[in-house]
GROMACS .gro file of C-alpha atoms in nm:
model
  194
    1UNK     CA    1  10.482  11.100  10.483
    2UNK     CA    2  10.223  11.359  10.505
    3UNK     CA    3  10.002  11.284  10.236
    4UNK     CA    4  10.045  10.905  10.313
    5UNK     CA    5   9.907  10.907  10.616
    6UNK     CA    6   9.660  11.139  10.566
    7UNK     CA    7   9.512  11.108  10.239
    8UNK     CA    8   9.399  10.697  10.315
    9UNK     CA    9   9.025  10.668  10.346
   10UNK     CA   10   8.840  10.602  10.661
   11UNK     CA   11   8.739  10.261  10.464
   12UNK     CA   12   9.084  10.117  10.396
   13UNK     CA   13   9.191  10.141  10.770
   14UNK     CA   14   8.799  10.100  10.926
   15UNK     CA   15   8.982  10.389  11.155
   16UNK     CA   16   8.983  10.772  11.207
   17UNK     CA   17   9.273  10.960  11.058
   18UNK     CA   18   9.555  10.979  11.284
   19UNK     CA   19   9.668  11.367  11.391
   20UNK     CA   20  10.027  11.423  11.297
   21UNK     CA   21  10.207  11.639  11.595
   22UNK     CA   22  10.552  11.748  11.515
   23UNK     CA   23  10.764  11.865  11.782
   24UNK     CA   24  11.076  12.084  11.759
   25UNK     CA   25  11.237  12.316  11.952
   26UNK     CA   26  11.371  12.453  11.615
   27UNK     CA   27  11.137  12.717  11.445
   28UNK     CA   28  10.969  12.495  11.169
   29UNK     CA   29  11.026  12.523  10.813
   30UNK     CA   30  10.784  12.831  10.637
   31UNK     CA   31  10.809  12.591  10.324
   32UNK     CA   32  10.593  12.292  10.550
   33UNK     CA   33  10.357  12.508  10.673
   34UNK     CA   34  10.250  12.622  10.367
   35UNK     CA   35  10.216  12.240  10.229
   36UNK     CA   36  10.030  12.175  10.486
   37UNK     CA   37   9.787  12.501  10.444
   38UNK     CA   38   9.767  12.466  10.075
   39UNK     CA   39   9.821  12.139   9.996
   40UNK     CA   40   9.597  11.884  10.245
   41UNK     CA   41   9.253  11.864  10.119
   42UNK     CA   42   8.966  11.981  10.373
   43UNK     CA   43   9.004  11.813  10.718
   44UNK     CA   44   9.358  11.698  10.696
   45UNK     CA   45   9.501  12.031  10.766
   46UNK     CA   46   9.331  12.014  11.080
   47UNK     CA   47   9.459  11.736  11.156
   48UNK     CA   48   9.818  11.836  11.160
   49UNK     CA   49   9.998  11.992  11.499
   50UNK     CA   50  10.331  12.185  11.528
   51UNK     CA   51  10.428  12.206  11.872
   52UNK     CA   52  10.735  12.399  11.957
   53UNK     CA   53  10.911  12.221  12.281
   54UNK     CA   54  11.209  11.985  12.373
   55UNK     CA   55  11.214  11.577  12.321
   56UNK     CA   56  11.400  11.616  12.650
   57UNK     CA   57  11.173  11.775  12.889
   58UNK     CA   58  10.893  11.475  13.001
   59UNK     CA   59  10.618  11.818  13.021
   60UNK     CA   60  10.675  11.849  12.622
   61UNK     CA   61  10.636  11.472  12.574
   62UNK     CA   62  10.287  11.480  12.725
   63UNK     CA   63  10.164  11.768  12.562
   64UNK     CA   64  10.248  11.596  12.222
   65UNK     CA   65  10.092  11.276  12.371
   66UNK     CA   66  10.299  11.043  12.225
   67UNK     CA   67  10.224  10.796  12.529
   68UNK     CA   68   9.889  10.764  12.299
   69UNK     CA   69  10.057  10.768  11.943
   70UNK     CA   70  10.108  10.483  11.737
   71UNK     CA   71  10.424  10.547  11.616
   72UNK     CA   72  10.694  10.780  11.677
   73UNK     CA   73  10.956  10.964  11.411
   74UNK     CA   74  11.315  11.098  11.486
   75UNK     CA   75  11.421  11.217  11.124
   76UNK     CA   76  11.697  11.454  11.129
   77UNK     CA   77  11.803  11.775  10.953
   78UNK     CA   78  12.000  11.706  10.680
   79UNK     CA   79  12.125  12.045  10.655
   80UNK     CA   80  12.329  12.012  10.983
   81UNK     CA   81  12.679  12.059  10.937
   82UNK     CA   82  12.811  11.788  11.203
   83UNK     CA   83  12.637  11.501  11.128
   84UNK     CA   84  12.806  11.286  11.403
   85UNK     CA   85  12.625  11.590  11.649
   86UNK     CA   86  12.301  11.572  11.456
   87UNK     CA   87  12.289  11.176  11.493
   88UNK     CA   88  12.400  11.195  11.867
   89UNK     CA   89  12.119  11.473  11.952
   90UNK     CA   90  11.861  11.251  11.764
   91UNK     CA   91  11.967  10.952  11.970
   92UNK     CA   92  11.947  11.101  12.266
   93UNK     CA   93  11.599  11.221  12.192
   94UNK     CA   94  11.500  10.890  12.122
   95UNK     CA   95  11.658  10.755  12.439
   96UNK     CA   96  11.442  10.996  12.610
   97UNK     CA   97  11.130  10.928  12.381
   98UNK     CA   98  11.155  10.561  12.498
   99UNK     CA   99  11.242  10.618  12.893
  100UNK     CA  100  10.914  10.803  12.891
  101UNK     CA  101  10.729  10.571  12.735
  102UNK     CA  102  10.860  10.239  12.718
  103UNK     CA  103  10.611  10.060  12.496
  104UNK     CA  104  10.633  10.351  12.238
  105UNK     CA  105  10.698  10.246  11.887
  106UNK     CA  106  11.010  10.440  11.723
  107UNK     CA  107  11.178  10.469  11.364
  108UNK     CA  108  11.474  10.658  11.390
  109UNK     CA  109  11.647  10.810  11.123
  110UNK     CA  110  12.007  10.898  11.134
  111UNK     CA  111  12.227  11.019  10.865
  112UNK     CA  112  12.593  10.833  10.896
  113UNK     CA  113  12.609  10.455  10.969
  114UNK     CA  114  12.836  10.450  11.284
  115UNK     CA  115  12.467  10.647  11.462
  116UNK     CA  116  12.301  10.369  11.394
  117UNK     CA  117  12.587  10.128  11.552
  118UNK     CA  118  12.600  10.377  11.816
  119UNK     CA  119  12.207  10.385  11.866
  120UNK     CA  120  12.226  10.037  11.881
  121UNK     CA  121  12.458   9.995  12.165
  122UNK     CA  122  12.263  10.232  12.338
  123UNK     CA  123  11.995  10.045  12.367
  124UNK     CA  124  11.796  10.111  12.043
  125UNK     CA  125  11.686   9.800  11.835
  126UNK     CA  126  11.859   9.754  11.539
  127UNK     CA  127  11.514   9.721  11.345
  128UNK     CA  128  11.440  10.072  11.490
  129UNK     CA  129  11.668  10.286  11.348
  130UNK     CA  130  11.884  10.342  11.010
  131UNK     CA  131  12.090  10.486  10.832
  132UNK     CA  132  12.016  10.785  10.509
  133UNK     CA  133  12.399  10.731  10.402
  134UNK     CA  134  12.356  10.372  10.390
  135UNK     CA  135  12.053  10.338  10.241
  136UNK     CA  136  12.177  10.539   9.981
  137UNK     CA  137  12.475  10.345   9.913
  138UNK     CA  138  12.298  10.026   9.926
  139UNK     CA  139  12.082  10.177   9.689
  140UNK     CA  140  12.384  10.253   9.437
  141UNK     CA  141  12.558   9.926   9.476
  142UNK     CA  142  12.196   9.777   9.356
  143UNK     CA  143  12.211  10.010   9.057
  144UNK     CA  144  12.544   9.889   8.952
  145UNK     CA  145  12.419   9.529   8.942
  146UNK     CA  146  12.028   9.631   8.772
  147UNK     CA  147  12.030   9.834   8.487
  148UNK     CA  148  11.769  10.100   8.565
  149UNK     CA  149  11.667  10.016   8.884
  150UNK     CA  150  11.708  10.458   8.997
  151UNK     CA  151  11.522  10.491   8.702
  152UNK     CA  152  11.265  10.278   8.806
  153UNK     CA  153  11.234  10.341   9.190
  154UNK     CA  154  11.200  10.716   9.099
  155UNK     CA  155  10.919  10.643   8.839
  156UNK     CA  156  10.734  10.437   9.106
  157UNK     CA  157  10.777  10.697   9.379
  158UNK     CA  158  10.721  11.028   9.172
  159UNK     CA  159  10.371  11.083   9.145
  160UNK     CA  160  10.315  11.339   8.923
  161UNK     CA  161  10.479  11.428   8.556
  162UNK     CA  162  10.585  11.763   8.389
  163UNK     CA  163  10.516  11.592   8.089
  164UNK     CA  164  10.126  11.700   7.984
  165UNK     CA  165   9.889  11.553   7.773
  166UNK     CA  166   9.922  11.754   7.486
  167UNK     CA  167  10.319  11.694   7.501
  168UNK     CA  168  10.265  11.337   7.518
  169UNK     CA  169   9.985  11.327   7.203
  170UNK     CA  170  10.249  11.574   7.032
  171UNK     CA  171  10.497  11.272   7.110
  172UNK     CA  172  10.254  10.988   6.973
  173UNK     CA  173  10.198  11.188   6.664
  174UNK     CA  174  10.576  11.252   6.598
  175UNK     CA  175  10.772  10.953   6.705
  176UNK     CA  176  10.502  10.675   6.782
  177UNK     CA  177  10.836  10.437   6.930
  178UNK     CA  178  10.962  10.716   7.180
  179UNK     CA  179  11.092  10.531   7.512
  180UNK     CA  180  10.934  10.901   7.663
  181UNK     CA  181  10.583  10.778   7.617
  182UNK     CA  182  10.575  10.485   7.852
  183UNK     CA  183  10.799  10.654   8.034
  184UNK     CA  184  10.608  10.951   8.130
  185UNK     CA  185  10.302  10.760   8.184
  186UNK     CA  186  10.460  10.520   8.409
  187UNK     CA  187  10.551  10.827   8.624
  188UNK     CA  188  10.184  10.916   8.684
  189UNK     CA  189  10.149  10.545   8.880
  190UNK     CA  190  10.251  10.539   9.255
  191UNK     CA  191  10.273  10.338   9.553
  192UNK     CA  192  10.050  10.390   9.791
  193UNK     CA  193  10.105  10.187  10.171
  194UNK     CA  194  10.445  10.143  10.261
   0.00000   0.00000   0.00000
């Protein structure tokens, strides 16, 4: 999500890159600060904000401005051990997301499929929010019907290789038919603009 938003050019969206504020009232993962130091490319760093503060209280809300943002994330932490709790704290954050701004434009993420029933009867559109479990299994029943289809989506997703150029020309030299040669440079192909 970070690099997708803030790696497109100023010429594909004819706008300014967008800041990215995260707000928690969790200390933040060391491992995503460091992405974000070493990994963004000059001015995108910059660009991200981690605000420490609660969903709940309205003063938090305005300091992360998201009465002016284009879109809004609730994505929850999969490491919880009560997921039902987890899904029913990130519901009520977007409840209170959306009662202080009404117009604001949400994706919430929830990790069992009864949140997202639950979200929806509380007022959440169904198009809005979903579900990691089901998405998952959805994605496993379509694997049982297309042979390769993991495979594939992981191939068009990954976007780098551990296979290098001199493995690959080793490869060539060695067995010329190797499935691992189209393979691996399929993997260095991505999607960009979802």
């Amino acid at each position: 999500l970070l690099l997708e938003t803030l790696t497109v050019t100023d010429d594909q969206w004819k706008v300014e890159r967008p800041d990215l504020v995260f707000l928690s009232d969790k200390e933040y993962d060391f491992d995503l600060k460091a992405f974000v130091e070493t990994e963004l490319g000059p001015g995108q760093a910059e660009k991200v904000y981690f605000l420490r503060g609660s969903v709940l209280n309205a003063r938090d809300l305005e300091r992360a401005q998201i009465q002016t943002s284009r879109l809004c994330f609730v994505i929850p932490d999969y490491t919880a051990e009560d997921a039902f709790e987890e899904d029913s704290a990130n519901i009520m954050m977007s409840l209170s997301m959306l009662r202080h701004s009404p117009g604001l434009r949400l994706r919430l993420m929830l990790l069992q499929p009864e949140g997202r029933l639950r979200a929806n009867k509380m007022g959440i559109p169904r198009e809005r929010c979903f579900s990691a479990e089901e998405m998952k299994c959805a994605l496993f029943a379509q694997s049982t019907r297309i042979r390769g289809l993991i495979t594939f989506l992981s191939g068009l997703l990954q976007v780098h290789t551990n296979f290098t150029d001199q493995h690959l020309s080793l490869l060539r030299k060695q067995f010329p038919e190797h499935w691992r040669i189209p393979y691996s440079e399929s993997l260095r192909w991505n999607i960009s603009g979802f």
